[in-house]
């Protein structure tokens, strides 16, 4: 389901060869597949993740062009360094500061895939929107919301296309596996603490 979310997201804003795409939550289940699929489409791919180990995974295993640790310095500075001429697409898994940085970095007619907002899921009170939302107007941006369940009719197409990449060894699947139902709550909380690389899986013993 998370792989399909990545694929549906890229299709939603017609990600194509030559696009510079920035992906947050890049080492997670959705982000790591979105980045690899974008590379296969001929994009320049930039990812943000929360540790050096994850940055290494993105660069060495997923083929990202640039990856940075968003906890190691200001996000916008790192994004500008990664792509001084801006970005065409932002795949948002995180919201908050990450979305704000992307709004600044997007070029005119840039596109945003609004997939997730994990930075806000546990906030007691909803935070105000990004302080630079007016970029939507000045740069004529498009932001499209995504719910993968709306596209279940495309599952066959997804399986044919992405399954063929997988079988050809062009797409890596990474999982973080914890064993035992009693570990499920900890695994879920771990998602908010960045404990997983790729898909967090609870294996029943
Ligand atoms: N719209 C849809 O249909 C759909 C479907 C599936 C998933 N989603 C959403 O897509 C996003 C990614 O899902 P996923 O399954 O791939 O999850 P995931 O990325 O595998 O796991 C969550 C990751 O988010 C990062 N994170 C947690 N808190 C953060 C914060 N405050 N700021 C920045 N990063 C944070 C952590 O990585 P770091 O170490 O990098 O911080 C963590 O490993 C989620 O927001 C999810 O809700 C949407």
mmCIF file of C-alpha atoms and ligand atoms in Angstrom:
data_model
loop_
_atom_site.group_PDB
_atom_site.id
_atom_site.type_symbol
_atom_site.label_atom_id
_atom_site.label_comp_id
_atom_site.label_asym_id
_atom_site.label_seq_id
_atom_site.Cartn_x
_atom_site.Cartn_y
_atom_site.Cartn_z
ATOM 1 C CA UNK A 1 0.000 0.000 0.000
ATOM 2 C CA UNK A 2 2.825 2.435 0.795
ATOM 3 C CA UNK A 3 4.561 1.656 -2.524
ATOM 4 C CA UNK A 4 1.303 2.322 -4.316
ATOM 5 C CA UNK A 5 0.938 5.603 -2.411
ATOM 6 C CA UNK A 6 4.324 6.677 -3.778
ATOM 7 C CA UNK A 7 3.345 5.719 -7.347
ATOM 8 C CA UNK A 8 -0.099 7.382 -7.170
ATOM 9 C CA UNK A 9 1.539 10.526 -5.753
ATOM 10 C CA UNK A 10 4.015 10.830 -8.618
ATOM 11 C CA UNK A 11 1.225 10.332 -11.166
ATOM 12 C CA UNK A 12 -1.014 12.868 -9.421
ATOM 13 C CA UNK A 13 1.227 15.778 -10.446
ATOM 14 C CA UNK A 14 2.675 14.072 -13.548
ATOM 15 C CA UNK A 15 6.261 13.802 -12.384
ATOM 16 C CA UNK A 16 8.440 13.472 -15.480
ATOM 17 C CA UNK A 17 12.030 13.283 -16.715
ATOM 18 C CA UNK A 18 14.010 16.412 -15.914
ATOM 19 C CA UNK A 19 11.952 17.379 -12.841
ATOM 20 C CA UNK A 20 13.869 18.154 -9.664
ATOM 21 C CA UNK A 21 11.891 16.515 -6.871
ATOM 22 C CA UNK A 22 12.326 16.943 -3.125
ATOM 23 C CA UNK A 23 10.947 14.195 -0.849
ATOM 24 C CA UNK A 24 10.524 14.480 2.922
ATOM 25 C CA UNK A 25 10.296 11.420 5.152
ATOM 26 C CA UNK A 26 12.490 10.065 2.371
ATOM 27 C CA UNK A 27 13.816 6.973 4.137
ATOM 28 C CA UNK A 28 10.317 5.816 5.119
ATOM 29 C CA UNK A 29 8.056 3.349 3.381
ATOM 30 C CA UNK A 30 6.460 5.865 0.994
ATOM 31 C CA UNK A 31 9.434 8.199 0.565
ATOM 32 C CA UNK A 32 12.047 5.573 -0.274
ATOM 33 C CA UNK A 33 9.853 4.117 -3.043
ATOM 34 C CA UNK A 34 8.822 7.570 -4.329
ATOM 35 C CA UNK A 35 12.494 8.514 -4.680
ATOM 36 C CA UNK A 36 13.447 5.342 -6.510
ATOM 37 C CA UNK A 37 10.470 5.612 -8.886
ATOM 38 C CA UNK A 38 11.294 9.270 -9.562
ATOM 39 C CA UNK A 39 14.878 8.247 -10.414
ATOM 40 C CA UNK A 40 13.519 5.632 -12.837
ATOM 41 C CA UNK A 41 11.483 8.423 -14.485
ATOM 42 C CA UNK A 42 14.650 10.463 -15.021
ATOM 43 C CA UNK A 43 14.259 13.026 -12.238
ATOM 44 C CA UNK A 44 16.913 14.595 -10.058
ATOM 45 C CA UNK A 45 15.955 13.382 -6.576
ATOM 46 C CA UNK A 46 16.650 15.079 -3.242
ATOM 47 C CA UNK A 47 15.640 13.522 0.071
ATOM 48 C CA UNK A 48 15.456 14.615 3.687
ATOM 49 C CA UNK A 49 15.662 12.125 6.555
ATOM 50 C CA UNK A 50 16.439 12.194 10.233
ATOM 51 C CA UNK A 51 19.833 10.482 10.640
ATOM 52 C CA UNK A 52 23.201 9.912 8.942
ATOM 53 C CA UNK A 53 22.388 6.210 8.635
ATOM 54 C CA UNK A 54 19.215 7.079 6.687
ATOM 55 C CA UNK A 55 21.070 9.561 4.477
ATOM 56 C CA UNK A 56 23.576 6.817 3.653
ATOM 57 C CA UNK A 57 20.709 4.417 2.834
ATOM 58 C CA UNK A 58 19.153 6.964 0.455
ATOM 59 C CA UNK A 59 22.409 7.697 -1.339
ATOM 60 C CA UNK A 60 23.911 4.226 -1.465
ATOM 61 C CA UNK A 61 20.895 1.945 -1.761
ATOM 62 C CA UNK A 62 18.096 4.068 -3.233
ATOM 63 C CA UNK A 63 20.178 6.099 -5.705
ATOM 64 C CA UNK A 64 19.073 9.554 -4.551
ATOM 65 C CA UNK A 65 21.193 12.333 -6.085
ATOM 66 C CA UNK A 66 21.395 14.239 -2.790
ATOM 67 C CA UNK A 67 20.160 13.463 0.704
ATOM 68 C CA UNK A 68 20.507 15.454 3.903
ATOM 69 C CA UNK A 69 19.832 15.036 7.595
ATOM 70 C CA UNK A 70 17.167 17.611 8.418
ATOM 71 C CA UNK A 71 18.169 17.478 12.088
ATOM 72 C CA UNK A 72 21.757 18.530 11.324
ATOM 73 C CA UNK A 73 21.020 22.101 10.191
ATOM 74 C CA UNK A 74 18.320 24.489 8.940
ATOM 75 C CA UNK A 75 16.135 22.680 6.380
ATOM 76 C CA UNK A 76 15.894 25.499 3.837
ATOM 77 C CA UNK A 77 19.653 26.095 3.900
ATOM 78 C CA UNK A 78 20.307 22.408 3.272
ATOM 79 C CA UNK A 79 17.671 22.263 0.538
ATOM 80 C CA UNK A 80 19.094 25.346 -1.204
ATOM 81 C CA UNK A 81 22.533 23.797 -1.043
ATOM 82 C CA UNK A 82 21.195 20.581 -2.551
ATOM 83 C CA UNK A 83 19.453 22.437 -5.379
ATOM 84 C CA UNK A 84 20.528 26.080 -5.728
ATOM 85 C CA UNK A 85 18.173 26.626 -8.700
ATOM 86 C CA UNK A 86 15.087 25.415 -6.839
ATOM 87 C CA UNK A 87 12.795 22.405 -7.184
ATOM 88 C CA UNK A 88 9.892 21.505 -9.479
ATOM 89 C CA UNK A 89 8.054 19.045 -7.224
ATOM 90 C CA UNK A 90 7.733 18.512 -3.488
ATOM 91 C CA UNK A 91 6.495 15.122 -2.189
ATOM 92 C CA UNK A 92 5.247 16.018 1.286
ATOM 93 C CA UNK A 93 5.133 13.286 3.920
ATOM 94 C CA UNK A 94 5.829 15.594 6.836
ATOM 95 C CA UNK A 95 4.239 19.079 6.647
ATOM 96 C CA UNK A 96 5.297 21.830 9.071
ATOM 97 C CA UNK A 97 8.796 23.265 8.604
ATOM 98 C CA UNK A 98 9.527 20.896 5.731
ATOM 99 C CA UNK A 99 6.545 22.231 3.745
ATOM 100 C CA UNK A 100 7.589 25.783 4.554
ATOM 101 C CA UNK A 101 11.098 25.167 3.190
ATOM 102 C CA UNK A 102 9.684 23.538 0.051
ATOM 103 C CA UNK A 103 7.332 26.475 -0.581
ATOM 104 C CA UNK A 104 10.393 28.731 -0.602
ATOM 105 C CA UNK A 105 12.427 26.448 -2.868
ATOM 106 C CA UNK A 106 9.705 25.651 -5.436
ATOM 107 C CA UNK A 107 10.014 27.267 -8.854
ATOM 108 C CA UNK A 108 7.191 29.034 -10.700
ATOM 109 C CA UNK A 109 4.438 26.494 -11.584
ATOM 110 C CA UNK A 110 5.912 24.002 -9.096
ATOM 111 C CA UNK A 111 3.752 21.136 -7.811
ATOM 112 C CA UNK A 112 3.205 19.708 -4.336
ATOM 113 C CA UNK A 113 1.987 16.190 -3.559
ATOM 114 C CA UNK A 114 0.232 16.511 -0.196
ATOM 115 C CA UNK A 115 0.620 12.920 1.015
ATOM 116 C CA UNK A 116 1.228 13.183 4.762
ATOM 117 C CA UNK A 117 1.883 15.536 7.657
ATOM 118 C CA UNK A 118 3.521 13.373 10.291
ATOM 119 C CA UNK A 119 5.172 16.337 12.042
ATOM 120 C CA UNK A 120 1.697 17.489 13.087
ATOM 121 C CA UNK A 121 -0.116 14.247 13.938
ATOM 122 C CA UNK A 122 0.619 14.442 17.677
ATOM 123 C CA UNK A 123 0.194 18.163 18.185
ATOM 124 C CA UNK A 124 -2.408 18.934 20.812
ATOM 125 C CA UNK A 125 -3.571 22.007 18.920
ATOM 126 C CA UNK A 126 -3.419 22.354 15.142
ATOM 127 C CA UNK A 127 -0.644 24.762 14.171
ATOM 128 C CA UNK A 128 -1.218 27.688 11.796
ATOM 129 C CA UNK A 129 -0.233 27.051 8.191
ATOM 130 C CA UNK A 130 3.186 27.844 6.742
ATOM 131 C CA UNK A 131 4.155 31.509 7.149
ATOM 132 C CA UNK A 132 5.033 31.697 3.446
ATOM 133 C CA UNK A 133 1.839 30.243 1.966
ATOM 134 C CA UNK A 134 1.544 33.294 -0.276
ATOM 135 C CA UNK A 135 4.167 31.583 -2.463
ATOM 136 C CA UNK A 136 1.203 29.559 -3.783
ATOM 137 C CA UNK A 137 -0.012 32.762 -5.436
ATOM 138 C CA UNK A 138 3.197 34.458 -6.479
ATOM 139 C CA UNK A 139 4.649 31.276 -7.983
ATOM 140 C CA UNK A 140 1.319 29.874 -9.284
ATOM 141 C CA UNK A 141 1.909 26.591 -7.450
ATOM 142 C CA UNK A 142 -0.378 23.548 -7.470
ATOM 143 C CA UNK A 143 -0.910 21.443 -4.343
ATOM 144 C CA UNK A 144 -2.862 18.196 -4.687
ATOM 145 C CA UNK A 145 -4.124 16.100 -1.797
ATOM 146 C CA UNK A 146 -3.663 12.343 -2.025
ATOM 147 C CA UNK A 147 -5.603 9.474 -0.459
ATOM 148 C CA UNK A 148 -4.331 6.224 -1.917
ATOM 149 C CA UNK A 149 -7.679 4.494 -1.281
ATOM 150 C CA UNK A 150 -9.200 6.662 -4.038
ATOM 151 C CA UNK A 151 -7.019 4.863 -6.594
ATOM 152 C CA UNK A 152 -7.611 1.207 -5.786
ATOM 153 C CA UNK A 153 -8.949 0.726 -9.320
ATOM 154 C CA UNK A 154 -5.361 1.330 -10.489
ATOM 155 C CA UNK A 155 -3.874 -1.460 -8.386
ATOM 156 C CA UNK A 156 -3.420 -3.797 -11.379
ATOM 157 C CA UNK A 157 -1.571 -1.119 -13.358
ATOM 158 C CA UNK A 158 0.583 -0.345 -10.325
ATOM 159 C CA UNK A 159 1.456 -4.014 -9.822
ATOM 160 C CA UNK A 160 2.362 -4.469 -13.478
ATOM 161 C CA UNK A 161 4.592 -1.390 -13.702
ATOM 162 C CA UNK A 162 6.226 -1.375 -10.289
ATOM 163 C CA UNK A 163 6.282 -5.174 -9.997
ATOM 164 C CA UNK A 164 8.353 -5.332 -13.192
ATOM 165 C CA UNK A 165 10.903 -2.876 -11.734
ATOM 166 C CA UNK A 166 11.055 -4.960 -8.586
ATOM 167 C CA UNK A 167 11.561 -8.250 -10.440
ATOM 168 C CA UNK A 168 14.264 -6.633 -12.589
ATOM 169 C CA UNK A 169 16.130 -5.565 -9.450
ATOM 170 C CA UNK A 170 15.602 -1.858 -10.212
ATOM 171 C CA UNK A 171 13.659 -1.184 -7.032
ATOM 172 C CA UNK A 172 14.815 -1.953 -3.490
ATOM 173 C CA UNK A 173 12.374 -2.805 -0.734
ATOM 174 C CA UNK A 174 13.506 -2.093 2.812
ATOM 175 C CA UNK A 175 11.736 -3.182 5.992
ATOM 176 C CA UNK A 176 12.324 -2.686 9.699
ATOM 177 C CA UNK A 177 10.938 -5.810 11.357
ATOM 178 C CA UNK A 178 9.982 -6.181 15.000
ATOM 179 C CA UNK A 179 8.753 -9.529 16.271
ATOM 180 C CA UNK A 180 5.715 -10.139 18.475
ATOM 181 C CA UNK A 181 2.301 -8.547 18.804
ATOM 182 C CA UNK A 182 3.379 -7.139 22.172
ATOM 183 C CA UNK A 183 5.899 -4.979 20.245
ATOM 184 C CA UNK A 184 3.195 -3.414 18.025
ATOM 185 C CA UNK A 185 2.529 -0.339 20.151
ATOM 186 C CA UNK A 186 6.254 0.396 20.495
ATOM 187 C CA UNK A 187 6.671 -0.040 16.739
ATOM 188 C CA UNK A 188 3.836 2.397 16.082
ATOM 189 C CA UNK A 189 5.295 4.991 18.463
ATOM 190 C CA UNK A 190 8.668 4.350 16.818
ATOM 191 C CA UNK A 191 7.316 5.803 13.548
ATOM 192 C CA UNK A 192 7.097 9.199 15.243
ATOM 193 C CA UNK A 193 10.647 8.836 16.535
ATOM 194 C CA UNK A 194 12.174 7.816 13.228
ATOM 195 C CA UNK A 195 12.994 4.282 14.422
ATOM 196 C CA UNK A 196 12.217 2.717 11.028
ATOM 197 C CA UNK A 197 14.063 2.600 7.730
ATOM 198 C CA UNK A 198 11.594 1.649 5.004
ATOM 199 C CA UNK A 199 8.398 -0.074 6.051
ATOM 200 C CA UNK A 200 7.854 -0.790 9.745
ATOM 201 C CA UNK A 201 6.577 -4.366 9.969
ATOM 202 C CA UNK A 202 5.333 -6.216 13.044
ATOM 203 C CA UNK A 203 5.918 -9.950 12.544
ATOM 204 C CA UNK A 204 3.699 -12.264 14.541
ATOM 205 C CA UNK A 205 5.649 -15.018 16.300
HETATM 206 N N1 LIG B 1 -2.255 9.974 1.728
HETATM 207 C C1 LIG B 1 -2.200 8.651 1.778
HETATM 208 O O1 LIG B 1 -2.986 7.938 1.158
HETATM 209 C C2 LIG B 1 -1.134 8.028 2.621
HETATM 210 C C3 LIG B 1 -0.886 6.642 2.618
HETATM 211 C C4 LIG B 1 0.149 6.131 3.396
HETATM 212 C C5 LIG B 1 0.909 7.000 4.183
HETATM 213 N N2 LIG B 1 0.611 8.331 4.177
HETATM 214 C C6 LIG B 1 1.414 9.298 4.944
HETATM 215 O O2 LIG B 1 2.652 9.393 4.289
HETATM 216 C C7 LIG B 1 3.676 9.666 5.255
HETATM 217 C C8 LIG B 1 4.760 8.594 5.169
HETATM 218 O O3 LIG B 1 4.182 7.348 5.512
HETATM 219 P P1 LIG B 1 5.105 6.081 5.717
HETATM 220 O O4 LIG B 1 4.223 4.903 5.860
HETATM 221 O O5 LIG B 1 6.143 6.088 4.653
HETATM 222 O O6 LIG B 1 5.767 6.357 7.134
HETATM 223 P P2 LIG B 1 7.291 6.208 7.443
HETATM 224 O O7 LIG B 1 7.972 7.291 6.676
HETATM 225 O O8 LIG B 1 7.710 4.848 7.171
HETATM 226 O O9 LIG B 1 7.503 6.476 9.014
HETATM 227 C C9 LIG B 1 7.467 7.669 9.556
HETATM 228 C C10 LIG B 1 8.806 8.463 9.389
HETATM 229 O O10 LIG B 1 8.480 9.845 9.430
HETATM 230 C C11 LIG B 1 9.570 10.565 9.945
HETATM 231 N N3 LIG B 1 9.110 11.530 10.955
HETATM 232 C C12 LIG B 1 8.449 11.268 12.101
HETATM 233 N N4 LIG B 1 8.196 12.413 12.762
HETATM 234 C C13 LIG B 1 8.745 13.416 12.021
HETATM 235 C C14 LIG B 1 8.817 14.832 12.171
HETATM 236 N N5 LIG B 1 8.283 15.448 13.217
HETATM 237 N N6 LIG B 1 9.438 15.551 11.211
HETATM 238 C C15 LIG B 1 9.974 14.935 10.132
HETATM 239 N N7 LIG B 1 9.936 13.596 9.927
HETATM 240 C C16 LIG B 1 9.313 12.853 10.859
HETATM 241 C C17 LIG B 1 10.517 9.558 10.616
HETATM 242 O O11 LIG B 1 11.713 9.503 9.842
HETATM 243 P P3 LIG B 1 12.939 10.501 10.117
HETATM 244 O O12 LIG B 1 13.973 9.695 10.824
HETATM 245 O O13 LIG B 1 13.330 10.894 8.736
HETATM 246 O O14 LIG B 1 12.456 11.635 10.966
HETATM 247 C C18 LIG B 1 9.773 8.229 10.539
HETATM 248 O O15 LIG B 1 10.638 7.147 10.309
HETATM 249 C C19 LIG B 1 2.996 9.712 6.601
HETATM 250 O O16 LIG B 1 2.718 11.062 6.897
HETATM 251 C C20 LIG B 1 1.713 8.930 6.373
HETATM 252 O O17 LIG B 1 0.694 9.324 7.253
HETATM 253 C C21 LIG B 1 -0.365 8.865 3.412
#
